[in-house]
Coordinates of C-alpha atoms in Angstrom, one line a residue:
M19 CA 190.2 139.6 92.1
D20 CA 190.9 140.9 88.6
G21 CA 188.3 141.2 86.0
Y22 CA 189.3 138.1 84.0
L23 CA 189.2 135.8 87.1
R24 CA 185.9 137.3 88.1
L25 CA 184.5 136.7 84.7
K26 CA 185.7 133.1 84.6
A27 CA 184.3 132.4 88.1
A28 CA 181.0 133.9 87.2
E29 CA 180.8 131.9 84.0
E30 CA 181.4 128.6 85.9
L31 CA 178.8 129.6 88.5
K32 CA 176.4 130.7 85.8
I33 CA 176.1 134.2 87.3
E34 CA 174.9 136.5 84.6
E35 CA 175.5 139.9 86.2
L36 CA 178.4 141.2 88.3
P37 CA 178.8 144.6 89.9
C38 CA 181.8 146.6 88.7
F39 CA 183.4 150.0 88.4
I40 CA 184.1 151.5 85.0
Y41 CA 187.2 153.6 84.9
Q42 CA 187.0 156.4 82.3
G43 CA 190.6 157.5 82.4
R44 CA 193.1 156.8 79.6
D45 CA 196.3 156.5 81.5
S46 CA 198.1 153.2 81.9
Y47 CA 197.0 152.6 85.5
T48 CA 196.1 149.1 86.5
F49 CA 193.7 148.5 89.4
N50 CA 195.3 145.1 90.0
A51 CA 198.3 146.8 91.6
M52 CA 195.9 148.4 94.1
R53 CA 193.8 145.4 95.0
N54 CA 193.6 144.3 98.6
E55 CA 193.4 140.7 99.7
L56 CA 190.3 139.7 101.5
S57 CA 190.5 139.3 105.2
P58 CA 189.5 135.9 106.4
L59 CA 186.2 137.3 107.7
Q60 CA 185.4 139.0 104.4
E61 CA 186.0 135.7 102.7
S62 CA 183.7 134.0 105.2
R63 CA 180.9 136.6 104.5
M64 CA 181.4 136.2 100.8
L65 CA 181.0 132.5 100.9
K66 CA 178.0 132.7 103.2
R67 CA 176.3 135.1 100.8
A68 CA 177.1 132.9 97.8
I69 CA 175.7 129.8 99.6
S70 CA 172.6 131.7 100.7
Q71 CA 172.0 132.6 97.1
G72 CA 172.0 129.0 96.1
V73 CA 175.6 128.4 95.0
D74 CA 176.6 124.9 95.9
E75 CA 179.6 124.4 98.2
K76 CA 181.0 121.8 95.8
D77 CA 180.9 124.3 92.9
L78 CA 182.5 127.0 95.0
A79 CA 185.3 124.5 96.0
A80 CA 185.9 123.6 92.4
V81 CA 186.0 127.2 91.2
L82 CA 188.3 128.2 94.1
N83 CA 190.4 125.1 93.7
V84 CA 190.0 124.1 97.4
R85 CA 188.4 121.2 99.2
V86 CA 184.8 121.4 100.3
D87 CA 185.8 121.1 104.0
R88 CA 187.9 124.3 103.5
I89 CA 184.8 126.1 102.1
R90 CA 182.9 125.0 105.2
Q91 CA 185.7 125.9 107.6
T92 CA 186.0 129.4 106.0
R93 CA 182.2 129.8 106.0
D94 CA 182.0 129.1 109.7
L95 CA 185.2 131.0 110.7
A96 CA 183.5 133.6 112.9
K97 CA 181.3 130.9 114.6
N98 CA 182.2 130.6 118.4
L99 CA 184.7 133.5 118.3
I100 CA 184.3 136.4 120.7
P101 CA 184.0 139.9 119.2
K102 CA 187.6 140.8 120.2
A103 CA 189.0 137.7 118.3
R104 CA 186.9 138.7 115.3
E105 CA 188.3 142.2 115.5
L106 CA 191.9 141.0 115.6
L107 CA 191.2 138.6 112.8
E108 CA 189.6 141.3 110.6
S109 CA 192.6 143.6 111.2
N110 CA 195.1 140.7 110.5
V111 CA 196.6 140.8 114.0
I112 CA 195.7 137.1 114.4
F113 CA 195.6 134.6 111.5
R114 CA 193.0 132.1 110.5
S115 CA 195.0 129.3 112.3
T116 CA 195.0 131.2 115.6
A117 CA 191.2 131.8 115.3
E118 CA 190.7 128.1 114.6
Q119 CA 192.5 127.4 117.9
L120 CA 190.5 129.9 119.8
K121 CA 187.2 128.4 118.7
R122 CA 188.1 125.2 120.6
V123 CA 187.6 126.9 123.9
T124 CA 184.9 128.8 125.7
E125 CA 184.3 132.5 125.5
E126 CA 185.8 133.1 128.9
R127 CA 188.9 131.1 128.0
Q128 CA 189.3 133.0 124.7
H129 CA 189.4 136.3 126.7
E130 CA 192.1 134.8 128.9
I131 CA 194.1 133.5 126.0
L132 CA 193.9 136.8 124.1
E133 CA 195.0 138.7 127.2
K134 CA 198.1 136.4 127.6
M135 CA 198.9 136.8 123.9
K136 CA 198.6 140.6 124.2
E137 CA 200.9 140.6 127.3
L138 CA 203.6 138.8 125.3
N139 CA 202.7 140.5 122.0
N140 CA 202.6 136.9 120.6
Y141 CA 199.6 136.1 118.5
N142 CA 201.2 133.1 116.8
S143 CA 199.0 130.1 116.2
S144 CA 201.6 127.8 117.9
Y145 CA 201.3 129.8 121.1
A146 CA 197.5 129.7 120.9
K147 CA 197.6 126.0 120.4
V148 CA 199.7 125.5 123.6
L149 CA 197.3 127.7 125.6
V150 CA 194.3 125.8 124.2
M151 CA 196.0 122.5 125.1
K152 CA 196.6 123.8 128.6
S153 CA 193.0 124.9 129.1
P154 CA 191.0 123.0 131.7
E155 CA 188.6 120.4 130.2
E156 CA 185.6 122.5 131.4
M157 CA 186.8 125.4 129.3
R158 CA 187.1 123.4 126.1
R159 CA 184.2 123.4 123.6
N160 CA 184.8 119.8 122.6
P161 CA 186.3 118.2 125.7
G162 CA 188.2 115.1 125.1
A163 CA 188.3 115.6 121.3
G164 CA 192.0 115.2 121.3
N165 CA 193.7 116.8 118.3
P166 CA 193.8 120.6 118.4
N167 CA 195.2 120.6 114.9
K168 CA 192.0 119.3 113.3
P169 CA 189.2 121.8 113.1
E170 CA 185.8 120.7 114.5
S171 CA 183.4 119.6 111.8
S172 CA 180.1 121.3 111.4

Protein backbone atom coordinates (compact mmCIF):
# COMPACT_ATOMS: atom_id res chain seq x y z
CA MET A 1 0.00 0.00 0.00
CA ASP A 2 1.44 3.37 -0.89
CA GLY A 3 2.19 5.98 1.74
CA TYR A 4 -0.81 8.17 1.02
CA LEU A 5 -3.29 5.29 1.36
CA ARG A 6 -1.55 4.08 4.51
CA LEU A 7 -1.78 7.57 5.98
CA LYS A 8 -5.49 7.89 5.15
CA ALA A 9 -6.28 4.44 6.57
CA ALA A 10 -4.32 5.25 9.74
CA GLU A 11 -6.12 8.56 10.13
CA GLU A 12 -9.53 6.91 9.81
CA LEU A 13 -8.54 4.22 12.30
CA LYS A 14 -6.98 6.81 14.62
CA ILE A 15 -3.58 5.08 14.50
CA GLU A 16 -0.92 7.60 15.52
CA GLU A 17 2.27 5.72 14.57
CA LEU A 18 3.09 3.60 11.52
CA PRO A 19 6.33 1.76 10.80
CA CYS A 20 8.02 2.90 7.58
CA PHE A 21 11.28 2.93 5.66
CA ILE A 22 12.89 6.26 4.81
CA TYR A 23 14.76 6.19 1.53
CA GLN A 24 17.71 8.60 1.43
CA GLY A 25 18.42 8.43 -2.33
CA ARG A 26 17.68 11.32 -4.66
CA ASP A 27 16.87 9.42 -7.84
CA SER A 28 13.37 9.33 -9.25
CA TYR A 29 12.68 5.76 -8.15
CA THR A 30 9.20 4.97 -6.89
CA PHE A 31 8.64 2.12 -4.48
CA ASN A 32 5.05 1.72 -5.64
CA ALA A 33 6.33 0.07 -8.82
CA MET A 34 8.02 -2.54 -6.64
CA ARG A 35 5.21 -3.28 -4.21
CA ASN A 36 3.89 -6.79 -3.91
CA GLU A 37 0.27 -7.62 -3.39
CA LEU A 38 -0.52 -9.35 -0.12
CA SER A 39 -1.20 -13.04 -0.30
CA PRO A 40 -4.60 -14.02 1.06
CA LEU A 41 -2.96 -15.46 4.18
CA GLN A 42 -0.91 -12.31 4.75
CA GLU A 43 -4.13 -10.32 4.49
CA SER A 44 -5.74 -12.70 6.99
CA ARG A 45 -2.88 -12.27 9.47
CA MET A 46 -3.01 -8.49 9.05
CA LEU A 47 -6.74 -8.41 9.81
CA LYS A 48 -6.37 -10.71 12.82
CA ARG A 49 -3.66 -8.48 14.22
CA ALA A 50 -5.67 -5.30 13.71
CA ILE A 51 -8.72 -6.87 15.36
CA SER A 52 -6.63 -8.18 18.26
CA GLN A 53 -5.36 -4.63 18.80
CA GLY A 54 -8.90 -3.36 19.15
CA VAL A 55 -9.77 -2.22 15.64
CA ASP A 56 -13.47 -2.85 15.04
CA GLU A 57 -14.43 -5.10 12.11
CA LYS A 58 -16.97 -2.53 10.91
CA ASP A 59 -14.28 0.16 10.83
CA LEU A 60 -11.95 -2.13 8.88
CA ALA A 61 -14.72 -2.90 6.41
CA ALA A 62 -15.46 0.80 5.93
CA VAL A 63 -11.80 1.72 5.40
CA LEU A 64 -11.20 -1.18 3.01
CA ASN A 65 -14.53 -0.62 1.25
CA VAL A 66 -15.75 -4.20 1.75
CA ARG A 67 -18.60 -5.82 3.65
CA VAL A 68 -18.07 -6.97 7.24
CA ASP A 69 -18.67 -10.59 6.26
CA ARG A 70 -15.74 -10.30 3.82
CA ILE A 71 -13.54 -9.12 6.72
CA ARG A 72 -14.63 -12.15 8.77
CA GLN A 73 -14.16 -14.53 5.84
CA THR A 74 -10.64 -13.23 5.23
CA ARG A 75 -9.81 -13.26 8.95
CA ASP A 76 -10.80 -16.94 9.16
CA LEU A 77 -9.30 -17.98 5.84
CA ALA A 78 -6.74 -20.43 7.27
CA LYS A 79 -9.22 -21.96 9.72
CA ASN A 80 -9.89 -25.63 8.86
CA LEU A 81 -7.28 -25.71 6.08
CA ILE A 82 -4.59 -28.36 6.11
CA PRO A 83 -0.96 -27.14 6.04
CA LYS A 84 -0.52 -28.16 2.39
CA ALA A 85 -3.53 -26.06 1.36
CA ARG A 86 -2.15 -23.11 3.34
CA GLU A 87 1.19 -23.51 1.60
CA LEU A 88 -0.45 -23.57 -1.85
CA LEU A 89 -2.54 -20.54 -0.95
CA GLU A 90 0.48 -18.61 0.33
CA SER A 91 2.37 -19.33 -2.90
CA ASN A 92 -0.65 -18.43 -5.07
CA VAL A 93 -1.01 -21.92 -6.54
CA ILE A 94 -4.59 -21.99 -5.28
CA PHE A 95 -6.82 -18.97 -4.91
CA ARG A 96 -9.01 -17.86 -2.05
CA SER A 97 -12.09 -19.36 -3.75
CA THR A 98 -10.42 -22.78 -3.96
CA ALA A 99 -9.40 -22.55 -0.28
CA GLU A 100 -12.98 -21.68 0.68
CA GLN A 101 -14.17 -24.83 -1.10
CA LEU A 102 -11.55 -26.99 0.64
CA LYS A 103 -12.65 -25.74 4.06
CA ARG A 104 -16.01 -27.42 3.49
CA VAL A 105 -14.51 -30.92 3.81
CA THR A 106 -12.49 -32.86 6.37
CA GLU A 107 -8.71 -32.83 6.50
CA GLU A 108 -8.57 -36.33 4.99
CA ARG A 109 -10.75 -35.23 2.07
CA GLN A 110 -8.68 -32.07 1.56
CA HIS A 111 -5.61 -34.29 1.07
CA GLU A 112 -7.50 -36.39 -1.47
CA ILE A 113 -8.79 -33.36 -3.36
CA LEU A 114 -5.38 -31.68 -3.47
CA GLU A 115 -3.85 -34.90 -4.76
CA LYS A 116 -6.45 -35.10 -7.57
CA MET A 117 -5.89 -31.45 -8.40
CA LYS A 118 -2.13 -32.03 -8.53
CA GLU A 119 -2.53 -35.07 -10.81
CA LEU A 120 -4.43 -32.96 -13.35
CA ASN A 121 -2.51 -29.77 -12.60
CA ASN A 122 -5.91 -28.14 -12.15
CA TYR A 123 -6.27 -25.99 -9.03
CA ASN A 124 -9.32 -24.14 -10.35
CA SER A 125 -12.04 -23.36 -7.82
CA SER A 126 -14.69 -24.82 -10.13
CA TYR A 127 -12.89 -28.15 -10.09
CA ALA A 128 -12.52 -27.94 -6.31
CA LYS A 129 -16.24 -27.23 -6.04
CA VAL A 130 -17.11 -30.34 -8.06
CA LEU A 131 -14.81 -32.49 -5.92
CA VAL A 132 -16.32 -31.07 -2.73
CA MET A 133 -19.84 -31.70 -4.02
CA LYS A 134 -18.88 -35.31 -4.82
CA SER A 135 -17.47 -35.83 -1.32
CA PRO A 136 -19.26 -38.37 0.85
CA GLU A 137 -21.48 -36.74 3.50
CA GLU A 138 -19.25 -38.01 6.31
CA MET A 139 -16.30 -36.13 4.79
CA ARG A 140 -18.08 -32.78 4.71
CA ARG A 141 -17.60 -30.32 7.53
CA ASN A 142 -21.18 -29.13 7.36
CA PRO A 143 -23.15 -32.12 6.03
CA GLY A 144 -26.43 -31.26 4.42
CA ALA A 145 -25.61 -27.53 4.34
CA GLY A 146 -26.38 -27.43 0.67
CA ASN A 147 -24.84 -24.51 -1.19
CA PRO A 148 -21.04 -24.88 -1.66
CA ASN A 149 -20.96 -21.36 -3.10
CA LYS A 150 -21.78 -19.75 0.22
CA PRO A 151 -18.99 -19.77 2.82
CA GLU A 152 -19.82 -21.04 6.28
CA SER A 153 -20.52 -18.28 8.75
CA SER A 154 -18.46 -18.02 11.92
